[in-house]
CSV table of C-alpha atoms in Angstrom, one decimal:
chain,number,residue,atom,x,y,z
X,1,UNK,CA,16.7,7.9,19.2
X,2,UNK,CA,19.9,9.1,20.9
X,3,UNK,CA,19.6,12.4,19.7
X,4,UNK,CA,16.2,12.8,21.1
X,5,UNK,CA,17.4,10.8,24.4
X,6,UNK,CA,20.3,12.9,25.0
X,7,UNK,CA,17.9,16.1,24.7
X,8,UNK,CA,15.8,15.1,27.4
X,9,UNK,CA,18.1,14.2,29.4
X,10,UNK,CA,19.7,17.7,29.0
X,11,UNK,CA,16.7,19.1,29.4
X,12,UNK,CA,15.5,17.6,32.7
X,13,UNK,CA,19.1,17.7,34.3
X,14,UNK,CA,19.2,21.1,33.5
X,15,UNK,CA,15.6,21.8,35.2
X,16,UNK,CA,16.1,19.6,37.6
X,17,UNK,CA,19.8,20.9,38.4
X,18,UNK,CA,18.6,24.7,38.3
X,19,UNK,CA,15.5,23.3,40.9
X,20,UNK,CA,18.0,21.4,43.3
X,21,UNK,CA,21.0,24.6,43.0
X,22,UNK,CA,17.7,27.2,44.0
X,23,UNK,CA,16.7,25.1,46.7
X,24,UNK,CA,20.0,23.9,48.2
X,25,UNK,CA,21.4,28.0,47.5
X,26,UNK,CA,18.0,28.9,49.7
X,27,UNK,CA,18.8,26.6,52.1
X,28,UNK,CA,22.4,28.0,53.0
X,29,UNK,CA,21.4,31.5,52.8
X,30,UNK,CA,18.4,30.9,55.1
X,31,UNK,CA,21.1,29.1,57.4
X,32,UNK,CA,23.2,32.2,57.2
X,33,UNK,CA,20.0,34.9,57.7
X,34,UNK,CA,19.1,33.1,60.8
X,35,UNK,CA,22.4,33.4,62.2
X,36,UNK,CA,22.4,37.0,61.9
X,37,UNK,CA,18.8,36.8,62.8
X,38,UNK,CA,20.2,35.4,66.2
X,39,UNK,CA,23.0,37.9,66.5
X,40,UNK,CA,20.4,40.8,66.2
X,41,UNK,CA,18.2,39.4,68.5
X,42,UNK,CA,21.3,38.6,71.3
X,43,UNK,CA,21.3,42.4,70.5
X,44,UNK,CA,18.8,43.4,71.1
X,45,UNK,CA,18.3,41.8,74.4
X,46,UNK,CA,21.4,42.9,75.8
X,47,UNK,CA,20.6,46.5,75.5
X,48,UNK,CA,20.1,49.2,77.9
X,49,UNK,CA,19.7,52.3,77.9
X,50,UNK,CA,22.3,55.2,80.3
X,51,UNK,CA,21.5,57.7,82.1
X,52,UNK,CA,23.1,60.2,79.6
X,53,UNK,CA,20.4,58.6,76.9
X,54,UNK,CA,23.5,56.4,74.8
X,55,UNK,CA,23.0,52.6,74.5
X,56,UNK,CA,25.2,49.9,75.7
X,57,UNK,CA,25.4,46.8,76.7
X,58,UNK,CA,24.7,45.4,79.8
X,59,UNK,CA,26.5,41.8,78.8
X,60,UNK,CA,29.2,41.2,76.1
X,61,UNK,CA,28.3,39.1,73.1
X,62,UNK,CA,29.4,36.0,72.5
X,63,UNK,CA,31.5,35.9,69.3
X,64,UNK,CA,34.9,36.8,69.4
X,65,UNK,CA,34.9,38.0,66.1
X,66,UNK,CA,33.2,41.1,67.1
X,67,UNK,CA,36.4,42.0,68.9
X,68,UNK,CA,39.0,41.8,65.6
X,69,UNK,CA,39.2,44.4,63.5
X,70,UNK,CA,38.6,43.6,60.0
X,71,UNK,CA,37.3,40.0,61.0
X,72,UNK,CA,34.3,40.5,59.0
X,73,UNK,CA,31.5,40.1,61.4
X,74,UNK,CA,30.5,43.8,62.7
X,75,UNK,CA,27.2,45.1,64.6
X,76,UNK,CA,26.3,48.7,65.2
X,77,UNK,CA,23.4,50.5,66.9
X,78,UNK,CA,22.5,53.7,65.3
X,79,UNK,CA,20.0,56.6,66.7
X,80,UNK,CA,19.0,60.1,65.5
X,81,UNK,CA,21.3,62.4,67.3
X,82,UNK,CA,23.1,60.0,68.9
X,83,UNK,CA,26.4,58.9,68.4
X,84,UNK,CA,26.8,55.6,66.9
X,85,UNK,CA,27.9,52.3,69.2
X,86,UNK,CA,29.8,50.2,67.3
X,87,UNK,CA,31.7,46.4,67.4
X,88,UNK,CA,35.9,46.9,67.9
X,89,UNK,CA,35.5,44.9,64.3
X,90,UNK,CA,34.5,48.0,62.4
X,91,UNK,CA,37.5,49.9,64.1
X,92,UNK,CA,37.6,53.0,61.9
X,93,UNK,CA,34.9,52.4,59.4
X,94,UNK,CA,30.9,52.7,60.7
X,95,UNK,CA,27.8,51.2,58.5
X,96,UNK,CA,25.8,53.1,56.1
X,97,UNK,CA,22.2,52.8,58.0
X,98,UNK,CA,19.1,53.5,55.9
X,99,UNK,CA,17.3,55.5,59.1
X,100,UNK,CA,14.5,57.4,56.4
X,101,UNK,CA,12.3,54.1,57.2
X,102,UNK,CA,11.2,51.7,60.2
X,103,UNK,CA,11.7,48.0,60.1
X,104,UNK,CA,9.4,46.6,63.0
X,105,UNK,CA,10.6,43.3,62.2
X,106,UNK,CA,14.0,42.0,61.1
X,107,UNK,CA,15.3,43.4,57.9
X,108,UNK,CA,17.8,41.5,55.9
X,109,UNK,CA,19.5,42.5,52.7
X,110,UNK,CA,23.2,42.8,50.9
X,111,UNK,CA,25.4,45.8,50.2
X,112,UNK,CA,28.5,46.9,49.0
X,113,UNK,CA,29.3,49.8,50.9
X,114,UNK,CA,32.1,48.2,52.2
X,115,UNK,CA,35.0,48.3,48.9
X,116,UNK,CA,35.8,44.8,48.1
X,117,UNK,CA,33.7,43.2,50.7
X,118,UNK,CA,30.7,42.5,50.2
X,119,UNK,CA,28.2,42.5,53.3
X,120,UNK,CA,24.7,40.7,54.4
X,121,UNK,CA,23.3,43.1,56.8
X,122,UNK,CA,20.6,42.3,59.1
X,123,UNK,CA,19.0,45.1,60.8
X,124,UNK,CA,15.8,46.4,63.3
X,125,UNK,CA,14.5,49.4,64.2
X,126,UNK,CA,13.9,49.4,67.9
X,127,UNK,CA,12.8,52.0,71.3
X,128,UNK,CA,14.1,50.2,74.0
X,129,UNK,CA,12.4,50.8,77.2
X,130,UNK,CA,13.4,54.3,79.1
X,131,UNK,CA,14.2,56.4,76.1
X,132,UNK,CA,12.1,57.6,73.2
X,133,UNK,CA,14.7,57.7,70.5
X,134,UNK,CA,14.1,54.9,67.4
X,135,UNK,CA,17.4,52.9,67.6
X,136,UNK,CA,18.4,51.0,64.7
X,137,UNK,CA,20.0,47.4,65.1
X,138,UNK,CA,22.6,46.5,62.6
X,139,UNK,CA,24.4,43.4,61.7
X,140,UNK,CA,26.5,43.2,58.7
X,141,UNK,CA,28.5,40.0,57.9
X,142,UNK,CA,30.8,39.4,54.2
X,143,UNK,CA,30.0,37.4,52.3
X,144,UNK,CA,32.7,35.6,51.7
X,145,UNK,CA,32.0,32.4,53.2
X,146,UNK,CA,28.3,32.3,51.8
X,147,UNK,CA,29.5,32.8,48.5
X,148,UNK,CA,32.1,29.9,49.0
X,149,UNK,CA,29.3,27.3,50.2
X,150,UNK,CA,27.3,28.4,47.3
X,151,UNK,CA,29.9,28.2,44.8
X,152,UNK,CA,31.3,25.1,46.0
X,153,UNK,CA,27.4,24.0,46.2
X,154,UNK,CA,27.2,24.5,42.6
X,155,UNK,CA,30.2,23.3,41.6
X,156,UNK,CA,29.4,19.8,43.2
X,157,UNK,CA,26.1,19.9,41.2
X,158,UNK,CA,27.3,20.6,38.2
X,159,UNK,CA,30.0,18.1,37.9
X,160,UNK,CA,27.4,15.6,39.5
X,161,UNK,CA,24.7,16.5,36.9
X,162,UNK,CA,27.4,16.1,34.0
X,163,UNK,CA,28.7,12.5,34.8
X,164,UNK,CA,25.0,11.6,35.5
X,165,UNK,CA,24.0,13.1,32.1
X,166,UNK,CA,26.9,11.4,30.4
X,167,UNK,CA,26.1,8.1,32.6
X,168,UNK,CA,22.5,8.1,31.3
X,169,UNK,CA,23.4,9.2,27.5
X,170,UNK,CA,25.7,6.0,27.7
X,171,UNK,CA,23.1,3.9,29.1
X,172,UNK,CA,20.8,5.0,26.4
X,173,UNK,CA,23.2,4.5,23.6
X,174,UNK,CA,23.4,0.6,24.8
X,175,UNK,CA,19.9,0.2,25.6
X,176,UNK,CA,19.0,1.2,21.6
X,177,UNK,CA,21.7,-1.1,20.6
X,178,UNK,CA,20.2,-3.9,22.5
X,179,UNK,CA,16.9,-2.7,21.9
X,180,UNK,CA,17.6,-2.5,18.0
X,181,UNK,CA,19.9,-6.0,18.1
X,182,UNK,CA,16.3,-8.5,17.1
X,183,UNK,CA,16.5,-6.0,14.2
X,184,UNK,CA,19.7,-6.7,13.6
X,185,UNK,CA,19.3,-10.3,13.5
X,186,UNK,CA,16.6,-9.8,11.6
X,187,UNK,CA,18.8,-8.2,8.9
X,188,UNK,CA,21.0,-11.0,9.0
X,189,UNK,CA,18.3,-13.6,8.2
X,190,UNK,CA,17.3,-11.9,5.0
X,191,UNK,CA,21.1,-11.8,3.9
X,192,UNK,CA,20.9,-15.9,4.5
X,193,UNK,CA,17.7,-16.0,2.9
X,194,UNK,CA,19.4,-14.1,-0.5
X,195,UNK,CA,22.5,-16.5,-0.4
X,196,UNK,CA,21.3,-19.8,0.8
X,197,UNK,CA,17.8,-20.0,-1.4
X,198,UNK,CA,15.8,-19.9,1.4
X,199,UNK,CA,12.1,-18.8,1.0
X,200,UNK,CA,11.4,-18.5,4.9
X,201,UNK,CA,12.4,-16.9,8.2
X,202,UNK,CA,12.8,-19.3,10.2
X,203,UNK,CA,15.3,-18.5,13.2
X,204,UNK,CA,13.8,-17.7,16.3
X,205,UNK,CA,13.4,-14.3,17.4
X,206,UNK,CA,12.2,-12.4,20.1
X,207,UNK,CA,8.3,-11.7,20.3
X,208,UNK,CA,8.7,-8.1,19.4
X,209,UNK,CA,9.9,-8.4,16.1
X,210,UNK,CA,7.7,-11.1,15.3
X,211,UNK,CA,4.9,-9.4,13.8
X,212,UNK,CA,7.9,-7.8,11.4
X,213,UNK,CA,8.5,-11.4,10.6
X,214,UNK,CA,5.2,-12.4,9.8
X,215,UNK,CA,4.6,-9.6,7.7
X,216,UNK,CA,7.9,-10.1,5.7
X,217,UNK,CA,7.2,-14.3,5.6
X,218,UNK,CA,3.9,-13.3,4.4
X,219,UNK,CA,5.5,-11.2,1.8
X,220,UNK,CA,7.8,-13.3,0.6
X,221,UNK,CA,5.0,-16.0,0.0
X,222,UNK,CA,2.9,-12.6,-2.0
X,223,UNK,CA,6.2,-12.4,-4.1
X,224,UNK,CA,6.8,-16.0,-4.6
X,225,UNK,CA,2.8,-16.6,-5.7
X,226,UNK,CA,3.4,-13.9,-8.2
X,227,UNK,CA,6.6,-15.0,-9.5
X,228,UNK,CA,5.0,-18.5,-9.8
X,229,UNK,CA,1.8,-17.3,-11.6
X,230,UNK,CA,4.1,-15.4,-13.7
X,231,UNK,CA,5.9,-18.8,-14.6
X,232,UNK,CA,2.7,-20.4,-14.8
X,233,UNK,CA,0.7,-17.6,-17.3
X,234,UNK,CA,4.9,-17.9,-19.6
X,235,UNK,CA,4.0,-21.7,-19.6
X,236,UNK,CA,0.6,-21.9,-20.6
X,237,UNK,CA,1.3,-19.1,-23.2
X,238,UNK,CA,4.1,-20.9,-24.4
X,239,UNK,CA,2.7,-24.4,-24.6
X,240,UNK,CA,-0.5,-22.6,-26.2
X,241,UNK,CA,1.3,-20.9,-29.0
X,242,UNK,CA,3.4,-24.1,-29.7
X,243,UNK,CA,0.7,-26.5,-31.5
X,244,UNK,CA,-0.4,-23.0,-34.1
X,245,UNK,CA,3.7,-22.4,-34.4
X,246,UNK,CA,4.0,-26.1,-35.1
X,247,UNK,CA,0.9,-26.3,-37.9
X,248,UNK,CA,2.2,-23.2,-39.4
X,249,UNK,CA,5.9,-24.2,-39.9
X,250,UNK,CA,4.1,-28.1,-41.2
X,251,UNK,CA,2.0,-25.6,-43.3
X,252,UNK,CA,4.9,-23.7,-45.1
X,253,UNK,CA,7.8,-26.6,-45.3
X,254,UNK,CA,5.1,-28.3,-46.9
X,255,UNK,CA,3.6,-25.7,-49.4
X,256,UNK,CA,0.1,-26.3,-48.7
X,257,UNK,CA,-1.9,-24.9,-50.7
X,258,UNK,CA,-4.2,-23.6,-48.0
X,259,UNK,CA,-1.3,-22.3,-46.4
X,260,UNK,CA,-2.9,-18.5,-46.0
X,261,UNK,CA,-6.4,-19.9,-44.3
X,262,UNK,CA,-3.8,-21.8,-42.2
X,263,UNK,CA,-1.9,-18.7,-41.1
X,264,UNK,CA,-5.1,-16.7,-41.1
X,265,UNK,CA,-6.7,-19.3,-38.2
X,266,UNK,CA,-3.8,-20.0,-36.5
X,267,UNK,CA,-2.6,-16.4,-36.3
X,268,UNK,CA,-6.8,-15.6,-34.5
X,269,UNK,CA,-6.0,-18.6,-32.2
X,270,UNK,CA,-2.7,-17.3,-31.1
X,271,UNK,CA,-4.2,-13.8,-30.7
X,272,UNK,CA,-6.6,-15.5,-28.5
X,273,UNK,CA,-4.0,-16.6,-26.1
X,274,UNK,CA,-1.9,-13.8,-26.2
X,275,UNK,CA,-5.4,-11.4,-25.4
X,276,UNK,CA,-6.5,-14.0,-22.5
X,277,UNK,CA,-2.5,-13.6,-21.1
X,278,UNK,CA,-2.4,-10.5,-21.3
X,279,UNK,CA,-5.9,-9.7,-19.8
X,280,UNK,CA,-4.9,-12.3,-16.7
X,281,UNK,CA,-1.4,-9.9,-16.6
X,282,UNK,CA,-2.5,-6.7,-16.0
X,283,UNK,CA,-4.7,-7.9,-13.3
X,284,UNK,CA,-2.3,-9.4,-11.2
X,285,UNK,CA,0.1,-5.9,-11.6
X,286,UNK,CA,-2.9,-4.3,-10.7
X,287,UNK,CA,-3.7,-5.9,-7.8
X,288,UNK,CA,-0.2,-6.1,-6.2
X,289,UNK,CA,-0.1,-2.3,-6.3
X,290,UNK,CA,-2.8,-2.7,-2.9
X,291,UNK,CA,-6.3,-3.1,-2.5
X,292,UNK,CA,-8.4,-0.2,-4.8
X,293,UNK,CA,-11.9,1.0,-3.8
X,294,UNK,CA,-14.6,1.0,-7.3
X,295,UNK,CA,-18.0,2.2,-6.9
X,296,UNK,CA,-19.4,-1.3,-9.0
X,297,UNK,CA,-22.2,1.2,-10.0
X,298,UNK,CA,-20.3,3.9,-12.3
X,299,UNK,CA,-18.8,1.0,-13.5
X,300,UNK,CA,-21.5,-0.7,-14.7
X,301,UNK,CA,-23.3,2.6,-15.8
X,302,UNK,CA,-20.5,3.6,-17.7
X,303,UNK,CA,-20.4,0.1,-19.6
X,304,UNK,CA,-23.9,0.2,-20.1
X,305,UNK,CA,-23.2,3.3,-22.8
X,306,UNK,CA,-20.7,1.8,-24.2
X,307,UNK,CA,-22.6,-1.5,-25.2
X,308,UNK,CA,-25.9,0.7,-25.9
X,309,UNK,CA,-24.2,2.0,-28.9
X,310,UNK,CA,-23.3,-1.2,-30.2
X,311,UNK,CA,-26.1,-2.8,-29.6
X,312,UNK,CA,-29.3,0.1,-30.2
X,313,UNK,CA,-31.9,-2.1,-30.1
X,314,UNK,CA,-31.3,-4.2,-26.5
X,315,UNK,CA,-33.3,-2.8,-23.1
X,316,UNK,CA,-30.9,-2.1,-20.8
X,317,UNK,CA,-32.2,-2.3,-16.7
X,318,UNK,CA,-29.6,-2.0,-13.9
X,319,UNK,CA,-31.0,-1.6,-10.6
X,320,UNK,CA,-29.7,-2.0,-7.0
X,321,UNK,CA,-27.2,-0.4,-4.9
X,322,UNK,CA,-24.6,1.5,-7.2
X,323,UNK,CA,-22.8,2.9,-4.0
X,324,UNK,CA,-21.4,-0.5,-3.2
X,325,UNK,CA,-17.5,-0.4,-3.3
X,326,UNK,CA,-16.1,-3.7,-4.3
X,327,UNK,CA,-11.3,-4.1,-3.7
X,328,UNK,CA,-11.0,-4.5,-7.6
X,329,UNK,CA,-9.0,-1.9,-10.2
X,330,UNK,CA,-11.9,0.8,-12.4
X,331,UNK,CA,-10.5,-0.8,-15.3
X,332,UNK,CA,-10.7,-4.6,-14.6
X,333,UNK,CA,-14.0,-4.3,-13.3
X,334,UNK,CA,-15.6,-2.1,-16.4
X,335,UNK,CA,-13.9,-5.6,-18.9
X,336,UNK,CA,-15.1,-8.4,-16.3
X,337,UNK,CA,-18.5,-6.4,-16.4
X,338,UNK,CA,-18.3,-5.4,-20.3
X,339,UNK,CA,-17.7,-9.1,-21.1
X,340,UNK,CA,-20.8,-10.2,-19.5
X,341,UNK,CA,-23.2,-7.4,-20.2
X,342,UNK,CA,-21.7,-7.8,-23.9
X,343,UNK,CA,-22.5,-11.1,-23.8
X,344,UNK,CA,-26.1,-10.7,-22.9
X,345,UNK,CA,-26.4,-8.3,-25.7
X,346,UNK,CA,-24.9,-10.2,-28.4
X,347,UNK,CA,-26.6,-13.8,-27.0
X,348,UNK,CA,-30.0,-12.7,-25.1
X,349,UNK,CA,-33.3,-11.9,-27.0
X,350,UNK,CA,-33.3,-8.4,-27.3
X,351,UNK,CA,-33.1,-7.6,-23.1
X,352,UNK,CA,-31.0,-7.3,-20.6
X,353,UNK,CA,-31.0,-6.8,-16.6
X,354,UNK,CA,-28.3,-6.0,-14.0
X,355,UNK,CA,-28.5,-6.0,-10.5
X,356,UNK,CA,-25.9,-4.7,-8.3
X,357,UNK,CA,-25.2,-5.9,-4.8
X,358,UNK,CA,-28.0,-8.0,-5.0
X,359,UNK,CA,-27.3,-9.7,-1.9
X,360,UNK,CA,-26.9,-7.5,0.8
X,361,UNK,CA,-26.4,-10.1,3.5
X,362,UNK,CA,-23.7,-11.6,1.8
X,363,UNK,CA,-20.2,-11.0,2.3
X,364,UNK,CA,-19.6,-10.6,-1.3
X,365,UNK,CA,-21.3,-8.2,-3.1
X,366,UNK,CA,-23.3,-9.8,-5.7
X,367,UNK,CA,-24.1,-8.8,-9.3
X,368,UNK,CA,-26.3,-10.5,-11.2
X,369,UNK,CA,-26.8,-10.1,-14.9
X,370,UNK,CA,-29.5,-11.5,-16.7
X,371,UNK,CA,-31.0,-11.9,-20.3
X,372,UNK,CA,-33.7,-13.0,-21.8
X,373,UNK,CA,-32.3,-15.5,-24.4
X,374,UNK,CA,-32.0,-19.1,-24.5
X,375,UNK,CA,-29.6,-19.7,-21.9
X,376,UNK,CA,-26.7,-22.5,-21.3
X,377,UNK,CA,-27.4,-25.6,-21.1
X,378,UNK,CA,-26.5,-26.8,-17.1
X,379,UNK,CA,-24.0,-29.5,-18.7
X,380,UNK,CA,-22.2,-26.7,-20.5
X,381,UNK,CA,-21.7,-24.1,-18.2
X,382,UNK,CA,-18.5,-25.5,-17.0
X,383,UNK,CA,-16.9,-26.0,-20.3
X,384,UNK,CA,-17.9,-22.0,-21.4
X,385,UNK,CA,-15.5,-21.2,-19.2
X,386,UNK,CA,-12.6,-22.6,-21.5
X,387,UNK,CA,-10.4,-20.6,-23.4
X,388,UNK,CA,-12.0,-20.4,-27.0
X,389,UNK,CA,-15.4,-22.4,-26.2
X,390,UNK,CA,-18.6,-21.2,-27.9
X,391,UNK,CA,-21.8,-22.7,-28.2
X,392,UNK,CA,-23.2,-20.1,-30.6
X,393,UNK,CA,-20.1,-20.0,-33.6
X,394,UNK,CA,-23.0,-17.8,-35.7
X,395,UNK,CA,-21.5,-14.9,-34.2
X,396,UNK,CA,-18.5,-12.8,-34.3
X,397,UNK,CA,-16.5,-13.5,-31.2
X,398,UNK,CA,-13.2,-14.9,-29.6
X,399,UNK,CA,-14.7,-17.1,-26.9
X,400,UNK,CA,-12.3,-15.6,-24.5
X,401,UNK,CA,-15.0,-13.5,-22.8
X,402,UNK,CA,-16.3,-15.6,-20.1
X,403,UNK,CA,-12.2,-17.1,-19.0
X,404,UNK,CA,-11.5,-13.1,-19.1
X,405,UNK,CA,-14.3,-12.5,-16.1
X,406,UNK,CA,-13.3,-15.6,-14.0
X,407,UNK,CA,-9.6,-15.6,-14.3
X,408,UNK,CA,-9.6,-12.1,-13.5
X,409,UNK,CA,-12.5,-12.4,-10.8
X,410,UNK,CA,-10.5,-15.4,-9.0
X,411,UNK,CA,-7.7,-13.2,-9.5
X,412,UNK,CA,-8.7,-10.4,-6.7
X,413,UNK,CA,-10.7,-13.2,-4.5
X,414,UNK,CA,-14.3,-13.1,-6.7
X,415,UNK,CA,-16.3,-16.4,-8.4
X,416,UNK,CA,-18.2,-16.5,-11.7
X,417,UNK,CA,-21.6,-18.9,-11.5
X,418,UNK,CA,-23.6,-19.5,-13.8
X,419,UNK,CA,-27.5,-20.2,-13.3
X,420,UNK,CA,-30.9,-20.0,-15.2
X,421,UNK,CA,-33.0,-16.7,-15.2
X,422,UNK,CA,-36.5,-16.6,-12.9
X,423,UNK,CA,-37.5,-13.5,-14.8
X,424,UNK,CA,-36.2,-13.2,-17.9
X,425,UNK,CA,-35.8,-17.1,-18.8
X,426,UNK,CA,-32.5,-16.9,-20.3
X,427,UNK,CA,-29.1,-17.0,-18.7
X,428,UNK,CA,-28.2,-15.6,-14.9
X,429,UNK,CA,-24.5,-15.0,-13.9
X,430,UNK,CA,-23.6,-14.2,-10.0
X,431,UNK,CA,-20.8,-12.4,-10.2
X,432,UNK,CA,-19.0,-12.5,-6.7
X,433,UNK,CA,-16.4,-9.9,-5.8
X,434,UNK,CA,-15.1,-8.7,-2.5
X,435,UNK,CA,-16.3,-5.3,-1.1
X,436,UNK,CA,-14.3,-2.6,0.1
X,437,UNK,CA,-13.7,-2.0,3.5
């Protein structure tokens, strides 16, 4: 920020400086153009013509200077064949006149016929009245005292435009440090947050940094969720695995003689838990790394092969709107989705029907998924939802299917319901899961 601020700043002093020197240089030399401008014209006016065809002057001009030699103001009238009248301040030296044109109107310019003198001449080609010869009307003054205003014009600006500069760099480097100082404090409350404990900003800072706050308050409670789910998936696990740990150890200090059907069950149980962890794991890293876009229909297309080859026999249908982007990670959605298709496979009689977004007005998208086999009873369709509940034990399975789809729905903001088939008869599960943006 200062580097930027201190670059304008140069660059508008600097093109405002070079504007203000041009016009305030103009301004003097116009000043000094009309005085010789005046001269010329006093000149002009005071001309005659003699008998004998020479020029003179009929009254004496004004400035003395034109009476010292050397003085540095001079005048001379000029004419082809004629001798040239001069001012007593050229004394010996006459000025180069540039007769091979004709200036109706005042002619201004600067030479350096003179040696270490430079001049601003001022001159006019003029017939005065009684003779036919073209005259030529010259003023010459040094420059000397113009260069000195305009040097001692742009020495003023210059030192003026370099305080100023340095004035407004200084101002700048304590407006960003009052500017940035909210950020500052800001910094300061997370240091108290990391060594007093605290899970909250709470100090009271100025409106512009507020948002900041929010955002970080709002993180902080993102990072303490997690860290509490963490603690609360380690818990469960733990508490989970302690009663098969417990029958095992009971198992072997006693030498039971069923000891290896003991380890055999209790060592599918714990698998159980650790797969239903695990599962509920990688969705929550998943879903901290930011919101993911999922067509739901390659998903559910590209489940639908899988479980086609397991199951050869079942009618697959999945109709709707495919296109429909729902905020959930490819792979979660293809296990919440494999689960239940899977399960209306293994469990339905012999069909099965999927619907995508099959509520368009809703602000979830909607799947549903449907068979055509006997269904859930309505008093069990909140306990399938337990880890290792199964009403049909005839089949291979863990019973972790249906706990996989709604912890990992609930998980990215979706619901799991469970309902009765109009068309098919058998069971209906609404999947709800948020769409994309």
């Amino acid at each position: 920020m200062a580097l930027i601020a201190a670059g304008w700043i140069m660059v508008l002093l600097l093109g405002g400086g070079v504007a203000l020197e041009r016009t305030l240089v103009n301004l003097v030399e116009r000043n000094f153009d009309e005085q010789l401008d005046y001269m010329l014209t006093a000149m002009i006016a005071s001309a005659e013509v003699q008998p004998g065809g020479e020029v003179s002057f009929y009254r004496a001009l004004g400035d003395q200077r034109f009476l010292e030699p050397g003085s540095g103001l001079y005048w001379q009238i000029s004419g082809e064949g004629r001798e040239d009248f001069a001012s007593r301040s050229l004394w010996d030296r006459s000025l180069t006149v540039r007769a091979d044109h004709v200036d109706d109107e005042v002619h201004i310019y600067d030479s350096d016929q003179f040696a270490n003198e430079p001049l601003r001449i001022a001159e006019r080609s003029v017939i005065l009245p009684g003779s036919e010869t073209q005259w030529w009307f010259t003023v010459a003054s040094a420059r000397g005292e113009l260069d000195y205003q305009i040097n001692r014009i742009r020495s003023i600006l210059i030192w003026s435009f370099v305080v100023l500069g340095l004035g407004l760099f200084f101002m700048t480097l304590l407006q960003i440090r009052y500017g940035l100082s909210p950020l500052r404090r800001v910094r300061m409350a997370i240091q108290r947050l990391r060594t007093t404990g605290a899970n909250r900003i709470n100090d009271p800072l100025p409106s512009e940094v507020e948002p900041l706050v929010d955002e970080l308050n709002a993180l902080l409670e993102h990072s303490e969720r997690q860290a509490e789910e963490a603690r609360t998936h380690a818990g469960n696990l733990a508490h989970a695995l302690k009663t098969p740990l417990t029958v095992l150890t009971n198992a072997a200090t006693a030498r039971a003689p069923d000891l290896g059907d003991a380890v055999i069950r209790e060592t599918r149980t714990m698998q159980r838990h650790v797969d239903h962890h695990l599962a509920r794991a990688r969705a929550v890293g998943r879903r901290a790394v930011g919101h993911a876009r999922t067509p739901i229909g390659e998903s559910a297309r590209a489940v639908q092969r899988a479980v086609e080859r397991l199951y050869p026999n079942v009618r697959f249908d999945i109709d709707g709107k495919g296109e429909t982007q729902v905020t959930m990670e490819r792979q979660d959605l293809d296990e919440i989705l494999g689960n239940l298709i899977e399960n209306a496979a293994k469990y339905g009689g012999g069909s099965v029907f999927v619907t995508l977004d099959a509520e368009p007005e809703s602000e979830q998208c909607v799947t549903w998924v449907e068979d055509d086999g006997a269904g859930i009873p309505e008093g069990e369709r909140t306990r399938i939802f337990d880890r290792g509940a199964r009403l049909d034990t005839g089949k291979p399975g863990t019973g972790l299917g249906l706990a996989i789809v709604r912890d990992v729905a609930e998980i990215y903001g979706g619901t799991v319901e469970l309902g009765e088939s109009e068309d098919l008869g058998g069971l209906l599960v609404k999947l709800h899961l948020p769409r994309a943006e």
